[in-house]
Coordinates of C-alpha atoms and ligand atoms in Angstrom, one line a residue:
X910 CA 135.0 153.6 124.9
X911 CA 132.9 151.7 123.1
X912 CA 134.0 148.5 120.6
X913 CA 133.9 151.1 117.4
X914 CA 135.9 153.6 118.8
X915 CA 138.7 151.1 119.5
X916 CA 141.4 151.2 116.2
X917 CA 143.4 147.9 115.5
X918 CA 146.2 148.1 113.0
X919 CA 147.5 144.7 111.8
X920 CA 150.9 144.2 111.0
X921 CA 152.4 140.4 109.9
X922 CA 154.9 139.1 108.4
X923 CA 158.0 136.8 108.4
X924 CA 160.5 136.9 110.7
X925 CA 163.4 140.1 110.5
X926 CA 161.1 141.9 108.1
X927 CA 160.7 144.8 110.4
X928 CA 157.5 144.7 111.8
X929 CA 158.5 145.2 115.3
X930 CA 160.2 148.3 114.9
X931 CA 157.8 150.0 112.0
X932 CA 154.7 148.9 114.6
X933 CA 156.5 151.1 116.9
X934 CA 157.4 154.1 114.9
X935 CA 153.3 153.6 113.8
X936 CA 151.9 153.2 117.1
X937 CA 153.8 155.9 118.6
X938 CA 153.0 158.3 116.0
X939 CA 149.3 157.6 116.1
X940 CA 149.2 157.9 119.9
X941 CA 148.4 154.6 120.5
X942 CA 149.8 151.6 122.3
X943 CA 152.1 148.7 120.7
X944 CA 151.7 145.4 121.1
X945 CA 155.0 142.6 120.0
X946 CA 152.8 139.4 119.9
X947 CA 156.3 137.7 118.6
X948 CA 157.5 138.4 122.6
X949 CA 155.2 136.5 123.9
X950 CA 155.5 133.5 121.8
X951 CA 159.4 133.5 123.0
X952 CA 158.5 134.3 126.6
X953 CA 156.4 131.1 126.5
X954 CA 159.6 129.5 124.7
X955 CA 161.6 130.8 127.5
X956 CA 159.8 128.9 130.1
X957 CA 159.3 126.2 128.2
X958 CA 163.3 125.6 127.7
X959 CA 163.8 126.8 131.5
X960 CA 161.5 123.7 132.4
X961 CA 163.0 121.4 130.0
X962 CA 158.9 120.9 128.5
X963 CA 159.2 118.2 125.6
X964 CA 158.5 119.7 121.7
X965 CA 156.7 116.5 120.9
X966 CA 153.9 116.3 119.1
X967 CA 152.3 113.8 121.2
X968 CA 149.1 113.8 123.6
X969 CA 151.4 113.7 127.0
X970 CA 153.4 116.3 125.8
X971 CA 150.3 118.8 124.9
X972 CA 149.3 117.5 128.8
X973 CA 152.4 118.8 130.0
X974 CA 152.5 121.9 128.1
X975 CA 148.8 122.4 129.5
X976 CA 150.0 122.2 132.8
X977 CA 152.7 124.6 132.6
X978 CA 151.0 127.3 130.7
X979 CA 147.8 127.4 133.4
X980 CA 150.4 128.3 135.8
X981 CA 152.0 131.1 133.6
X982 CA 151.4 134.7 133.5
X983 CA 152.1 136.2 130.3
X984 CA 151.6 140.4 129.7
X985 CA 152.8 142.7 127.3
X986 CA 152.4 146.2 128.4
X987 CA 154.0 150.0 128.0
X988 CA 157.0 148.2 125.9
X989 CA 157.6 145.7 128.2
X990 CA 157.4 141.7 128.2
X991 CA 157.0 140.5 131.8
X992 CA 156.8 136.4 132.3
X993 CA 155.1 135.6 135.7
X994 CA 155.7 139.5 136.6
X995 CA 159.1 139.3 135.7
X996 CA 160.9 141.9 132.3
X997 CA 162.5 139.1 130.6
X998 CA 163.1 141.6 127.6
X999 CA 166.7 141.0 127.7
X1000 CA 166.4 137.6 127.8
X1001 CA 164.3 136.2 124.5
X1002 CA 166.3 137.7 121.9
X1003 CA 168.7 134.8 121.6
X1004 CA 168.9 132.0 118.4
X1005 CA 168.2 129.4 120.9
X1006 CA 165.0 131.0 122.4
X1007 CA 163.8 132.4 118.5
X1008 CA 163.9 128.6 117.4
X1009 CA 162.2 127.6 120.9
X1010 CA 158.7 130.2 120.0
X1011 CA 159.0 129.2 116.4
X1012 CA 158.9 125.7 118.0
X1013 CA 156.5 125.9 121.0
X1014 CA 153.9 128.4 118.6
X1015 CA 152.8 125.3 116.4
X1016 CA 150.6 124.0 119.5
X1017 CA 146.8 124.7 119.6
X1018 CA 147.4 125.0 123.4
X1019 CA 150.0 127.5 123.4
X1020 CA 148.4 129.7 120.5
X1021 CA 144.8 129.9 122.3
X1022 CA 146.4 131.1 125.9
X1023 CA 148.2 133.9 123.5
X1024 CA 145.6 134.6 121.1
X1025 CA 143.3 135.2 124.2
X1026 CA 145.4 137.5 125.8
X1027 CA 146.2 139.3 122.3
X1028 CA 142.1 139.5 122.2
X1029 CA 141.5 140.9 125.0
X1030 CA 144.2 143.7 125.1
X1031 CA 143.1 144.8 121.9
X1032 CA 139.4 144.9 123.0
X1033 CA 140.3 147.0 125.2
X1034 CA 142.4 149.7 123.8
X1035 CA 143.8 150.7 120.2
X1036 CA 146.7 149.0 119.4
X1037 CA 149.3 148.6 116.7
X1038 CA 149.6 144.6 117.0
X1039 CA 152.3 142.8 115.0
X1040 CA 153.2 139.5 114.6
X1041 CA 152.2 136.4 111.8
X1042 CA 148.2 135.8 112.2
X1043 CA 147.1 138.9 113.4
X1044 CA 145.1 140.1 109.8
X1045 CA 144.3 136.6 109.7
X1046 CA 143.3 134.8 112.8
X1047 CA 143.7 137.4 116.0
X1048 CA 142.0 140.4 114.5
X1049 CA 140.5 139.5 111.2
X1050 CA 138.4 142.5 111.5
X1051 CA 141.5 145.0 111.6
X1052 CA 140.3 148.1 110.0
X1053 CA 144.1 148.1 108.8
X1054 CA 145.9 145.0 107.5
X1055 CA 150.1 145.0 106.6
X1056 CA 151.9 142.3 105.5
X1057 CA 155.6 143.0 105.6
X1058 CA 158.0 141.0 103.9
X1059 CA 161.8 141.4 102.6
X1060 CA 164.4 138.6 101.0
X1061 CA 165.5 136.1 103.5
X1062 CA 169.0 137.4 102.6
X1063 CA 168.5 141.3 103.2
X1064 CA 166.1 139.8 106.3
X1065 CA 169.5 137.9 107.6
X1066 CA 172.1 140.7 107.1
X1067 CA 169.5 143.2 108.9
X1068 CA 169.4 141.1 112.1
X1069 CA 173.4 140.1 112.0
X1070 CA 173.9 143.7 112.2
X1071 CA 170.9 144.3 115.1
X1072 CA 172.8 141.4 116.9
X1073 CA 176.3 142.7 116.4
X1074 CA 175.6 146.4 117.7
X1075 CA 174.3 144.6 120.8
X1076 CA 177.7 143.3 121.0
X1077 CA 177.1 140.0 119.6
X1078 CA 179.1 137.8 117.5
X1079 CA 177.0 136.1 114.9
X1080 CA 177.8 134.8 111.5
X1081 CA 175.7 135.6 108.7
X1082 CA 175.2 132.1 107.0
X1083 CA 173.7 131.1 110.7
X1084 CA 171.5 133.7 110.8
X1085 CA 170.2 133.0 107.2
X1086 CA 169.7 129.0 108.0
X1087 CA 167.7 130.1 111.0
X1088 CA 165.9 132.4 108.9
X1089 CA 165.4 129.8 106.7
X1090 CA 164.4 127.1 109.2
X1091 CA 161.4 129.8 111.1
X1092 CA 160.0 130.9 107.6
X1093 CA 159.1 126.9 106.9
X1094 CA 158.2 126.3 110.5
X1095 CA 156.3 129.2 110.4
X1096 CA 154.5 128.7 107.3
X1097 CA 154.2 124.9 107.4
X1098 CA 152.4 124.7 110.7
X1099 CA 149.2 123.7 110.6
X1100 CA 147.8 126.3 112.9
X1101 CA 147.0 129.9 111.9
X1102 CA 150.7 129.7 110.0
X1103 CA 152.1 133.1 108.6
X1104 CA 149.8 134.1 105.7
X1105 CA 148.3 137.5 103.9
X1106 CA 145.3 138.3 104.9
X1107 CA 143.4 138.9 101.4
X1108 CA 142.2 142.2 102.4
X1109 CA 146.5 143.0 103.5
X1110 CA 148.4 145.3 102.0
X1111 CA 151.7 143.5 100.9
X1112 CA 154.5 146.0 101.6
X1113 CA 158.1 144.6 100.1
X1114 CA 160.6 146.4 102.2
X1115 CA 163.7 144.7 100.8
X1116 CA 164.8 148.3 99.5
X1117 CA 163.1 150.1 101.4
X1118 CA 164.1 152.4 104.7
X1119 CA 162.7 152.3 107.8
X1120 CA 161.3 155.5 107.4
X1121 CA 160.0 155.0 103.9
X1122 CA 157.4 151.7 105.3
X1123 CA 156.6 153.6 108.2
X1124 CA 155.8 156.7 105.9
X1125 CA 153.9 154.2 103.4
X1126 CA 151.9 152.9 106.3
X1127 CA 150.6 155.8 108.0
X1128 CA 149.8 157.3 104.7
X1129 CA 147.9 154.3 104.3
X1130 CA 145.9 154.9 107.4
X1131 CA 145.5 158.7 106.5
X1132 CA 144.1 158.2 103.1
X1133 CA 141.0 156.4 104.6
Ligands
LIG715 O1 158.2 138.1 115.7 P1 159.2 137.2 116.4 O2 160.4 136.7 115.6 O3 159.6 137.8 117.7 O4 158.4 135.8 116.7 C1 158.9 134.7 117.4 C2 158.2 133.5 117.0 O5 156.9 133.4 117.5 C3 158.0 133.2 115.5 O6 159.0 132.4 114.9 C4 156.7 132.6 115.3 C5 155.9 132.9 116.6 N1 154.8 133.8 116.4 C6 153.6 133.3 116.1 O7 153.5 132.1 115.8 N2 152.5 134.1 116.0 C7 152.6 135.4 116.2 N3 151.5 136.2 116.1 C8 153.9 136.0 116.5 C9 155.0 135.2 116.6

């Protein structure tokens, strides 16, 4: 296939504004593969806590990081995140691990073993992509660009109930601070942070169903 053939679909925003699951309902509609950038950023922060690696922002720390990340394997494929060949789907979803790849993302060394990966995937086959520089950095020559955003309160409440009907007990003012806490990490940092790409389309989903973005999207796509 050659380079034109190949369709990339952009999809960013903050964190709990539903990109994950509209990229799905979008990429599985269109026939075409989805890709959670977002799970590899944690599966990196899942390694990074297992090996105790330091958050500093300091030369021997980036040395260390290095060091770690040449000896990790990091793939995303058919649904499923595999760290050093291993699913650890089940195992990134947790606070501790979403503040870890909030925390571990701001480093040039981390983003440019991801963003090389993310590249090559998606020169390789259509994908749906989401995650918070794709439009902007990853693929900035997306033939579609979403930027997805809700309130960090309707945001909160969405993943308290996610969490709960996994049989987790979370309380909704934590879930809002940590909200709170990855939207300013995430747009603060100096790298790539989470931005609209100008040529985006800004979706607001606060009252929106899932249904009704996915619907707004792929009409999108069809108009053009
Ligand atoms: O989408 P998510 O909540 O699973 O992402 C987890 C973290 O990874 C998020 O707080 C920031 C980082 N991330 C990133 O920096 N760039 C991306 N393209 C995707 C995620």
């Amino acid at each position: 296939m050659s380079d034109k053939e190949i369709l990339r679909i952009a999809i960013d925003g903050p964190s709990g504004a539903g990109k994950s699951t509209i990229a799905k309902i979008v990429a599985e509609r269109m026939g075409i593969d989805y890709i959670d950038t977002g799970a590899m950023y944690r599966a990196i922060g899942l390694k990074m806590v297992n090996e105790g690696v330091s958050r500093e922002d300091t030369e021997e720390a980036a040395s260390e990081r290095q060091k770690v990340l040449d000896r990790t394997e990091i793939d995303f494929d058919n649904g499923v995140i595999t760290l050093d060949g291993e699913d650890v789907g089940g195992k990134i979803r947790t606070p501790e691990i979403s503040i870890a790849a909030s925390d571990y993302s701001r480093f040039p060394e981390v983003r440019s073993k991801l963003v090389a990966i993310q590249r090559e995937i998606g020169h390789r086959k259509s994908v749906v992509m989401d995650g918070r520089d794709i439009g902007t950095n990853v693929f900035t020559d997306a033939q579609y660009k979403f930027f997805l955003t809700a309130t960090p309160e309707e945001r909160a409440s969405r993943r308290v109930k996610e969490l709960q009907e996994k049989g987790e007990d979370v309380s909704y003012e934590a879930t809002l601070e940590d909200i709170r806490k990855r939207d300013y990490n995430d747009t603060h940092r100096k790298l790539n942070p989470l931005a609209k790409a100008d040529d985006a389309i800004e979706i607001d989903t606060t009252d929106m169903t899932i249904e009704e973005v996915a619907s707004a999207i792929l009409d999108k796509i069809d108009q053009n």
